[in-house]
Short mmCIF file of C-alpha atoms and ligand atoms in Angstrom, two decimals:
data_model
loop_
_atom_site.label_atom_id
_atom_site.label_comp_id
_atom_site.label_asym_id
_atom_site.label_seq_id
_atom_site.Cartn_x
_atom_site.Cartn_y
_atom_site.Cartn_z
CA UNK A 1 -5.60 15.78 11.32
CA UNK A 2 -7.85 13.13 12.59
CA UNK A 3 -8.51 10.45 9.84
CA UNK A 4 -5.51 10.10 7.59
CA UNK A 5 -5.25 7.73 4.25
CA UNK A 6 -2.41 6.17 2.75
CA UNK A 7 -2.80 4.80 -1.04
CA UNK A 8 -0.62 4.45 -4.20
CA UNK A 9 -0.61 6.60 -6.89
CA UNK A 10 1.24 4.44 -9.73
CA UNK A 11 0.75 0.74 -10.31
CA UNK A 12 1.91 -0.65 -6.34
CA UNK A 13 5.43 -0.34 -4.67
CA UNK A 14 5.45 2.98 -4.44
CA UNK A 15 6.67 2.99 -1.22
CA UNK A 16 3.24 3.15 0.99
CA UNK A 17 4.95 0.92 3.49
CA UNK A 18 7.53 3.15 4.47
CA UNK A 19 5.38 6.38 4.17
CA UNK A 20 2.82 4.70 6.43
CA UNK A 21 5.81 3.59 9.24
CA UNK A 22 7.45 7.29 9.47
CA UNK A 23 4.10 8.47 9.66
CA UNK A 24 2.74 6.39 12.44
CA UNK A 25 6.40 6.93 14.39
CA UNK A 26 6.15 10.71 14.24
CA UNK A 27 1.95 10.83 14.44
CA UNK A 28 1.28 8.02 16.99
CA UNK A 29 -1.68 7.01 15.71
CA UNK A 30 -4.32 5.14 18.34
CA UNK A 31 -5.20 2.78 15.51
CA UNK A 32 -3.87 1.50 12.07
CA UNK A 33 -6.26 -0.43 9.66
CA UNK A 34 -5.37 -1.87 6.55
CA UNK A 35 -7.46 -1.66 3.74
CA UNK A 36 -7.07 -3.02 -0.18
CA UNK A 37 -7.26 -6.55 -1.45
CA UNK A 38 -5.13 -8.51 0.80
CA UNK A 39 -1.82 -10.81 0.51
CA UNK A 40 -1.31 -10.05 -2.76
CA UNK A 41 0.21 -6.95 -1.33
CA UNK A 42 3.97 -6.77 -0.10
CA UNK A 43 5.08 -3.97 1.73
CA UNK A 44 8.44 -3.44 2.56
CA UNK A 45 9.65 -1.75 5.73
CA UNK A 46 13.31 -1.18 6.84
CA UNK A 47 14.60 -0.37 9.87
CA UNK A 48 17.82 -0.55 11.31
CA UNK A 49 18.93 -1.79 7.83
CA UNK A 50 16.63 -4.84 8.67
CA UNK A 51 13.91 -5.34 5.83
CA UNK A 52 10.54 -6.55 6.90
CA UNK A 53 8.04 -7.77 3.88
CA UNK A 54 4.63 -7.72 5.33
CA UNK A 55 1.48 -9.34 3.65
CA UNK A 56 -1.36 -9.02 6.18
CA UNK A 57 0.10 -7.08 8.92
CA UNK A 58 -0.10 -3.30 8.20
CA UNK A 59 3.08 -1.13 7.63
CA UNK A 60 2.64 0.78 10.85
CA UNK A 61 3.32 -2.22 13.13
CA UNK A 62 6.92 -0.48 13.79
CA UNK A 63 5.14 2.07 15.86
CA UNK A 64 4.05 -0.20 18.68
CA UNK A 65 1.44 1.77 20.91
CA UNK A 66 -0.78 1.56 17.93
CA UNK A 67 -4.24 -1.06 17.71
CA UNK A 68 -3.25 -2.51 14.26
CA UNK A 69 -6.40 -3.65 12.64
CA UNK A 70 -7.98 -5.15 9.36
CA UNK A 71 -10.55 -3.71 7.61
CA UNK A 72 -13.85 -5.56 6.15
CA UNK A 73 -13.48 -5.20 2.82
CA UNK A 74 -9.91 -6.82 2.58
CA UNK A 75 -9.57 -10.22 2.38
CA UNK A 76 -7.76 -12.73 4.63
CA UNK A 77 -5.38 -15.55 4.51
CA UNK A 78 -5.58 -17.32 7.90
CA UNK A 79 -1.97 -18.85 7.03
CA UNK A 80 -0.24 -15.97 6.22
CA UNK A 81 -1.57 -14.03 8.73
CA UNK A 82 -1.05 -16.47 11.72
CA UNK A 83 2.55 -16.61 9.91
CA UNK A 84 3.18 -12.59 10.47
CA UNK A 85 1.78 -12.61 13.86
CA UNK A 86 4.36 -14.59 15.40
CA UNK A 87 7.06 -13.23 13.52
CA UNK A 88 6.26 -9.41 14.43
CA UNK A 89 4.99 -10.43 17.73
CA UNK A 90 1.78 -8.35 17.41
CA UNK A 91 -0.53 -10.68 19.05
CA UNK A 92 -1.87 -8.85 21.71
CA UNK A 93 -2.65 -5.52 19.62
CA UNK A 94 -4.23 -6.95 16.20
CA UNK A 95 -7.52 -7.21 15.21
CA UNK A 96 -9.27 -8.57 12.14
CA UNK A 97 -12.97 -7.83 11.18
CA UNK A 98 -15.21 -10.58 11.71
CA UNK A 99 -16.08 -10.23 8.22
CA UNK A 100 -13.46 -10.67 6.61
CA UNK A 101 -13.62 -12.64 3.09
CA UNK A 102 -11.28 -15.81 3.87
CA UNK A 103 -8.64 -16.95 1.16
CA UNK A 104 -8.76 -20.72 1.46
CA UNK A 105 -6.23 -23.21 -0.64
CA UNK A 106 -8.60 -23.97 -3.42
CA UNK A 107 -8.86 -20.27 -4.42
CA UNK A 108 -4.73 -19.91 -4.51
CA UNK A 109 -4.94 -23.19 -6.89
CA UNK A 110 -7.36 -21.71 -8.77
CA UNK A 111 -5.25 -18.60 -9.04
CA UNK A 112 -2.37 -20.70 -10.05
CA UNK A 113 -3.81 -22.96 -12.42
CA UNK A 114 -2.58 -23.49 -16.06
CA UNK A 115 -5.73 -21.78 -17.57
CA UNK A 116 -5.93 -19.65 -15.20
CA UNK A 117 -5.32 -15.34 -13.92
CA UNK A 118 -1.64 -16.03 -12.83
CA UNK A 119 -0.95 -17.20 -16.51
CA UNK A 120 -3.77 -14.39 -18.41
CA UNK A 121 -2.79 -11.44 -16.55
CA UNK A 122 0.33 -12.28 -14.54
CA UNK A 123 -1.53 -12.35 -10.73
CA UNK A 124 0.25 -12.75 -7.81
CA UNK A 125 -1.03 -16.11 -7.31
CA UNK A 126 -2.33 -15.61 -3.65
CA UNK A 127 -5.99 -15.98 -4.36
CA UNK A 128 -7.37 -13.09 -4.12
CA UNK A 129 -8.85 -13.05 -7.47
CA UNK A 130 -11.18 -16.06 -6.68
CA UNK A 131 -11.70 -14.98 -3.17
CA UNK A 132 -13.20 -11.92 -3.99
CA UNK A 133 -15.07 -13.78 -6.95
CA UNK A 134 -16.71 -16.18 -4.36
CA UNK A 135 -16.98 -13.73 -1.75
CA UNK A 136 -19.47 -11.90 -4.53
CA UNK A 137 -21.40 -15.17 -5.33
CA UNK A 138 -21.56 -14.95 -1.38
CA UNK A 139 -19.86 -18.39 -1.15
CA UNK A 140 -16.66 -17.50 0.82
CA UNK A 141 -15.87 -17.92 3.99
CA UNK A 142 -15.89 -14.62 6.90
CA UNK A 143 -13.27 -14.24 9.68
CA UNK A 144 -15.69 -15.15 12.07
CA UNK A 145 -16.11 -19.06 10.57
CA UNK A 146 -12.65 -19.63 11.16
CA UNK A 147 -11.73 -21.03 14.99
CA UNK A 148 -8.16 -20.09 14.46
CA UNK A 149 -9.36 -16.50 14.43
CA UNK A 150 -12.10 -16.30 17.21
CA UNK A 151 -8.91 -14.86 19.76
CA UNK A 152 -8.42 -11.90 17.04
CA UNK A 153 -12.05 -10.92 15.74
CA UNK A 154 -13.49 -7.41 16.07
CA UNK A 155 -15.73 -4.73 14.55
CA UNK A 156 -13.43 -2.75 12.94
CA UNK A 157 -15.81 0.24 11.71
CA UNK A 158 -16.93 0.64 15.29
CA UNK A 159 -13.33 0.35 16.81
CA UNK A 160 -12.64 3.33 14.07
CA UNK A 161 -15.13 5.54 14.44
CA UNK A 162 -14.99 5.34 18.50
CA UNK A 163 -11.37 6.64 18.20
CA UNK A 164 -12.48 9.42 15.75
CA UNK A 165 -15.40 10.48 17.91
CA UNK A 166 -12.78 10.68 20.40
CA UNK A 167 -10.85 12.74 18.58
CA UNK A 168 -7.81 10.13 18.16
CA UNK A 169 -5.83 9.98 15.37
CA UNK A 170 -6.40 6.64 13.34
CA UNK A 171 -4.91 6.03 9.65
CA UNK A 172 -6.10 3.84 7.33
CA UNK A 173 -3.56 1.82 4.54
CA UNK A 174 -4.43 1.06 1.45
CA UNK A 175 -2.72 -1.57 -1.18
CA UNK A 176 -1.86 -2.12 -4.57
CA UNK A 177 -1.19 1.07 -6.46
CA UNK A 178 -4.26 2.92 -8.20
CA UNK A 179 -3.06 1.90 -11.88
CA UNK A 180 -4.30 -1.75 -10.95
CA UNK A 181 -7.33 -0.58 -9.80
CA UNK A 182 -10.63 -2.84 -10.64
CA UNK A 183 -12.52 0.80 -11.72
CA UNK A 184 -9.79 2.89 -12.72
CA UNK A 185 -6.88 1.01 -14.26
CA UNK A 186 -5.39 -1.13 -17.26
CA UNK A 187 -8.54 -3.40 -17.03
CA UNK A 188 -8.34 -6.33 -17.71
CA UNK A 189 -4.71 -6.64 -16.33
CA UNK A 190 -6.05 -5.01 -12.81
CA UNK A 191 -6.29 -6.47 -9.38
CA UNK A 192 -10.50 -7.47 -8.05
CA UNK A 193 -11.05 -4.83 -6.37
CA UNK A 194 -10.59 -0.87 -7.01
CA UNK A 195 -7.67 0.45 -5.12
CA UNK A 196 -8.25 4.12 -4.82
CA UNK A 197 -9.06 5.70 -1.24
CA UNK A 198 -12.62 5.91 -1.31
CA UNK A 199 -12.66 2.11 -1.24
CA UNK A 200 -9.54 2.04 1.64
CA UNK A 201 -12.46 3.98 3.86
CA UNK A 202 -15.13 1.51 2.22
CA UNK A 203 -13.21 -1.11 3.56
CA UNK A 204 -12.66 0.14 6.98
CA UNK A 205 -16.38 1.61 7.26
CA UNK A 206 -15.25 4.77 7.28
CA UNK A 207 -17.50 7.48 5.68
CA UNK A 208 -16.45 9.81 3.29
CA UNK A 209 -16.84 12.89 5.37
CA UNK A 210 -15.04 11.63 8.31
CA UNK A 211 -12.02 11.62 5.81
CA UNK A 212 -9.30 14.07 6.66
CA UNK A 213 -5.84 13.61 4.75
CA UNK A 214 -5.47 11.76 1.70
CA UNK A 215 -2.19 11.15 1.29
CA UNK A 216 -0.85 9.61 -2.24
CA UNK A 217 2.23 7.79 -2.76
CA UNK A 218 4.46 8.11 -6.17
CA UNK A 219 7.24 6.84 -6.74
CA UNK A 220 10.17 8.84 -9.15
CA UNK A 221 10.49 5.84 -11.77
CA UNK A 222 6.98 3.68 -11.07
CA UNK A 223 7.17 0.22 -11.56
CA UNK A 224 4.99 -2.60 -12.47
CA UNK A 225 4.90 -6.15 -12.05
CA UNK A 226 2.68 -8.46 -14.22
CA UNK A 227 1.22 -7.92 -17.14
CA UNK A 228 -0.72 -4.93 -18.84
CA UNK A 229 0.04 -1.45 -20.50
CA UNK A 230 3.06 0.53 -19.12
CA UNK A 231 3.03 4.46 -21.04
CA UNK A 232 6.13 5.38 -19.71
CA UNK A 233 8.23 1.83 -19.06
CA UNK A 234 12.04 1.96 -20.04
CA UNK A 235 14.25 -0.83 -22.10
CA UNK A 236 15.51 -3.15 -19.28
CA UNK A 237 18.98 -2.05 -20.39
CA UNK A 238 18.22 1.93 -19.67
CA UNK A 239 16.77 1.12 -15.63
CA UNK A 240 20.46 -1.50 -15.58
CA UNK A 241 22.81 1.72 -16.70
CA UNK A 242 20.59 3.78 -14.29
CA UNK A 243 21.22 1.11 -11.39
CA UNK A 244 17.40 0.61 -10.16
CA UNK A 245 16.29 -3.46 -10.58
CA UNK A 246 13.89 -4.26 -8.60
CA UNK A 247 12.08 -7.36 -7.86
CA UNK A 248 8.69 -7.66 -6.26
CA UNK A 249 8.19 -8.54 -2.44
CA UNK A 250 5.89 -11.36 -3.13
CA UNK A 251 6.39 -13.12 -6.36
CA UNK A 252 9.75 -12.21 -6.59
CA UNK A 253 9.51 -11.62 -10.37
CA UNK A 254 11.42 -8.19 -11.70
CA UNK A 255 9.69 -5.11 -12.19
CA UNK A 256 9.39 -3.19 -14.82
CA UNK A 257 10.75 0.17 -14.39
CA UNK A 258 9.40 3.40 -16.22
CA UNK A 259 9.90 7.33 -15.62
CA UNK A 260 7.75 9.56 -14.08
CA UNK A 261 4.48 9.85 -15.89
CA UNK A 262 2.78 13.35 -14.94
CA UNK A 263 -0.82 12.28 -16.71
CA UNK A 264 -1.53 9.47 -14.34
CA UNK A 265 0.12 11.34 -11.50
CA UNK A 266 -2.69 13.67 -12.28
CA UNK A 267 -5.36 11.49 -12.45
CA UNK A 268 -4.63 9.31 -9.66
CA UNK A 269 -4.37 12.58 -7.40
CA UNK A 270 -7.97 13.63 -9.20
CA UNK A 271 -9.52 10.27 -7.97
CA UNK A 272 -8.11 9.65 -4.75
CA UNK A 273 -8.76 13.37 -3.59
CA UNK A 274 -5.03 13.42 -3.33
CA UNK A 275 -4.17 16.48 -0.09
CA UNK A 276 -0.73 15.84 0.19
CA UNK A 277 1.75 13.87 -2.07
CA UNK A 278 4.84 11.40 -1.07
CA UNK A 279 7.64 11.16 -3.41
CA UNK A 280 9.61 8.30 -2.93
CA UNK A 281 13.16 7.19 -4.86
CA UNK A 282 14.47 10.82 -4.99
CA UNK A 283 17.79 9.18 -4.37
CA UNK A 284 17.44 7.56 -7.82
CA UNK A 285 16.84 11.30 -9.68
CA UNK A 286 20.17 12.05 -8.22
CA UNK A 287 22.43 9.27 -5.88
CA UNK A 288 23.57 12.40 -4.12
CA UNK A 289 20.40 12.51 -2.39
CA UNK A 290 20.63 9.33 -0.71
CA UNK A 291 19.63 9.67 3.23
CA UNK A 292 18.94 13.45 3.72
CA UNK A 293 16.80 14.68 6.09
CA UNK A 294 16.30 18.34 4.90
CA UNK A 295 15.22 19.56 1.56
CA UNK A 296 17.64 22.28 1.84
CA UNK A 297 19.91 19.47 1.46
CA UNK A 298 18.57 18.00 -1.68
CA UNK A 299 20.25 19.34 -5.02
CA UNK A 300 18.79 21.58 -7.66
CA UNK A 301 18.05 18.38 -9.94
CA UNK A 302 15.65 16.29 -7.51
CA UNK A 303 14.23 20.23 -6.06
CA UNK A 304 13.60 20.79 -9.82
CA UNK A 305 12.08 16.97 -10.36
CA UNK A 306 9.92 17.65 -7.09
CA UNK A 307 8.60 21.04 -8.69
CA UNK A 308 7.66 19.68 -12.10
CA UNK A 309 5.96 16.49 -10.10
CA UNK A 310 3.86 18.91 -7.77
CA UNK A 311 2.17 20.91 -10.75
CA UNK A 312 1.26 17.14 -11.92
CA UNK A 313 -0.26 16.11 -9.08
CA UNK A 314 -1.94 19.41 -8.06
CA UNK A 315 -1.07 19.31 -4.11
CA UNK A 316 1.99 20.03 -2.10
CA UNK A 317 4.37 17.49 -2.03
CA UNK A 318 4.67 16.93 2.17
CA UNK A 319 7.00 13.72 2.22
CA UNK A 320 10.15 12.86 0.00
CA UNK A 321 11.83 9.49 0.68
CA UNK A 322 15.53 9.59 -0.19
CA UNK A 323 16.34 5.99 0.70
CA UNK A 324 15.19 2.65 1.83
CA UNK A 325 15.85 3.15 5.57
CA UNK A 326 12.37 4.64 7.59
CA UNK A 327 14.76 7.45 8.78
CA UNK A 328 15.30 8.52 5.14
CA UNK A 329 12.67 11.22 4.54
CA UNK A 330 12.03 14.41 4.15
CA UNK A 331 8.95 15.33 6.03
CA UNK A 332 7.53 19.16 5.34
CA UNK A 333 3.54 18.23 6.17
CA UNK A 334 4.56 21.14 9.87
CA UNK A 335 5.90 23.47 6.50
CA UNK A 336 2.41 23.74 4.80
P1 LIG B 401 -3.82 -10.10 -8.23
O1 LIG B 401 -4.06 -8.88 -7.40
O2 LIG B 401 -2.95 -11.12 -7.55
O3 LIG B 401 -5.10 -10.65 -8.77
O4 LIG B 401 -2.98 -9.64 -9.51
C1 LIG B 401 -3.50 -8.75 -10.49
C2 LIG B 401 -2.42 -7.78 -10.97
O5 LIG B 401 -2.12 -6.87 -9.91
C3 LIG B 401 -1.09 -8.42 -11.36
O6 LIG B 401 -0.52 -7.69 -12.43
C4 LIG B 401 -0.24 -8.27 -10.09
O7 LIG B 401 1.14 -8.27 -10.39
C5 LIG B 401 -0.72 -6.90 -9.62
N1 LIG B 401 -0.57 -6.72 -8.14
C6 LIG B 401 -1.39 -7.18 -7.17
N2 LIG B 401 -0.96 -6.79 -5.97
C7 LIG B 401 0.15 -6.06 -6.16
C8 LIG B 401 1.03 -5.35 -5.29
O8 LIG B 401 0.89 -5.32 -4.06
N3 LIG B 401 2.07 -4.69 -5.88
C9 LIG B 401 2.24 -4.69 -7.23
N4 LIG B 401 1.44 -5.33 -8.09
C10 LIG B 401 0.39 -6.00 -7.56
MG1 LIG B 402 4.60 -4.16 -2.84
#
């Protein structure tokens, strides 16, 4: 397992950041590259109860003898990344493409504005919308314009494929969950840009058939913040009595919570050319779950809930999460 990909299955915060951390810990990866749209994501990674929300950086900086890189296709916010470096301390091991779409402060105001996507379809408000718009009317600004980047730029494709043709292992991140996809989901209420893992390798220049692992991320009860359909979304009440609020890592607005929807499960794995499934909140199927480590350990309701969710998706279920901590998971991927 060479080339391994990391997307969402449900509408975002499925739990990719986490997924992608254990898996660079116990993998050791040569090189991690985000893909995806850019700081409108917000990944969350916690370890040793400390919670890290991460924009730019990608998830696996916890494993630090990994190259941590950004892929060509995502877009980049000099301020927020600049802002991550220093507080991770990644400096000497991150890399951004050189061409790189730049998010500058008149795309996050035109984001924002009154008349404008934040309002329409509930964005995130970080620009990425008008970014990508001008970065298509070949407007924007690349990595390599911007003098505060010159100490970080590189050619991510080449950096990739090197370390594949060396037989390293490398994996690619993706963001925003494939229900907000640009292609594939609730258009118009979608993110720019399609989500799904063909365009995480797009965005990385990574071909298709250098692809080895797709691994897609569910969550038990998806969530979604912003606007736009929602089959299977609960009365706020119901997720209250069930104990699961959540509130999103960026915006800070509350999620809507729904239960597990087996039709988009299926579709998402169909698109993504889903090999392997994460399931994350099993802890919230059953509280008695919370922090196991062996699936011999889980109980017959969240074995039964992991059953019914693998016919869904069509692949084996390799990773459960049972908690928020990185060493909460159940990894099988040595089992199949
Ligand atoms: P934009 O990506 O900021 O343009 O927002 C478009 C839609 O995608 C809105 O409904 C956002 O709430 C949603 N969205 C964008 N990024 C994320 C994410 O990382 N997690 C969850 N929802 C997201
Ligand atoms: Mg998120």
């Amino acid at each position: 397992m060479s080339c391994t990909i990391i997307v969402g299955g449900f509408f975002g915060d499925e739990g990719k950041g986490k997924i992608v951390a254990h898996i660079a810990m116990k993998d050791r990866p040569v090189i991690i590259s985000r893909g995806g749209v850019g700081p409108n994501a917000g990944h969350t990674v916690t370890v040793d109860a400390h919670a890290y929300g991460v924009r730019m950086v990608p998830s696996g900086f916890v494993y630090p003898d990994a190259r941590l890189m950004i892929g060509s296709g995502v877009l980049l916010d000099p301020r927020v990344f600049l802002r991550e470096v220093e507080a991770l301390k990644v400096k000497d091991r991150i890399f951004v493409d050189k061409r790189c779409g730049v998010i500058e402060a008149h795309h996050i105001e035109r984001d924002r504005g009154s008349d404008h996507l934040s309002k329409k379809i509930g964005t995130t408000g970080t620009g990425c919308g008008p970014a990508n718009a001008d970065r298509v009317l070949r407007v924007a600004k690349q990595a390599k314009d911007l003098p505060e980047l010159a100490g970080y730029l590189a050619d991510v494709p080449l950096e990739i494929n090197h370390a594949l043709d060396a037989g390293d292992r490398v994996i690619l991140e993706g963001s925003q969950g494939f229900g907000i996809s640009l292609y594939f989901g609730t258009y118009p209420f979608v993110t720019s840009k399609d989500t799904s893992a063909s365009q995480v390798a797009a965005d990385n220049g990574v071909g298709p058939t250098r692809v080895d692992e797709v691994i897609v991320v569910f969550k038990a009860y998806p969530t979604r913040v912003g606007e736009g359909p929602f089959s299977t979304e609960m009365a706020p009440d119901m997720s209250k009595t069930l104990g699961i609020e959540e509130f999103g890592t960026v915006t800070h607005r509350p999620r809507r919570i729904g239960t597990w929807d087996g039709e988009m499960a299926r579709y998402a794995a169909m698109i993504n050319g889903c090999t392997q499934a994460a399931i994350t909140g099993i802890d919230r199927v059953d509280t008695a779950c919370l922090g196991k480590t062996k699936y011999s350990e889980l109980t017959e309701k969240a074995k039964r809930f992991i059953d019914a969710a693998e016919k869904d998706i069509g692949a084996p279920v390799t990773l459960i999460s049972t908690g928020p901590d990185i060493d909460h998971i159940i990894d099988l991927r040595s089992e199949i």
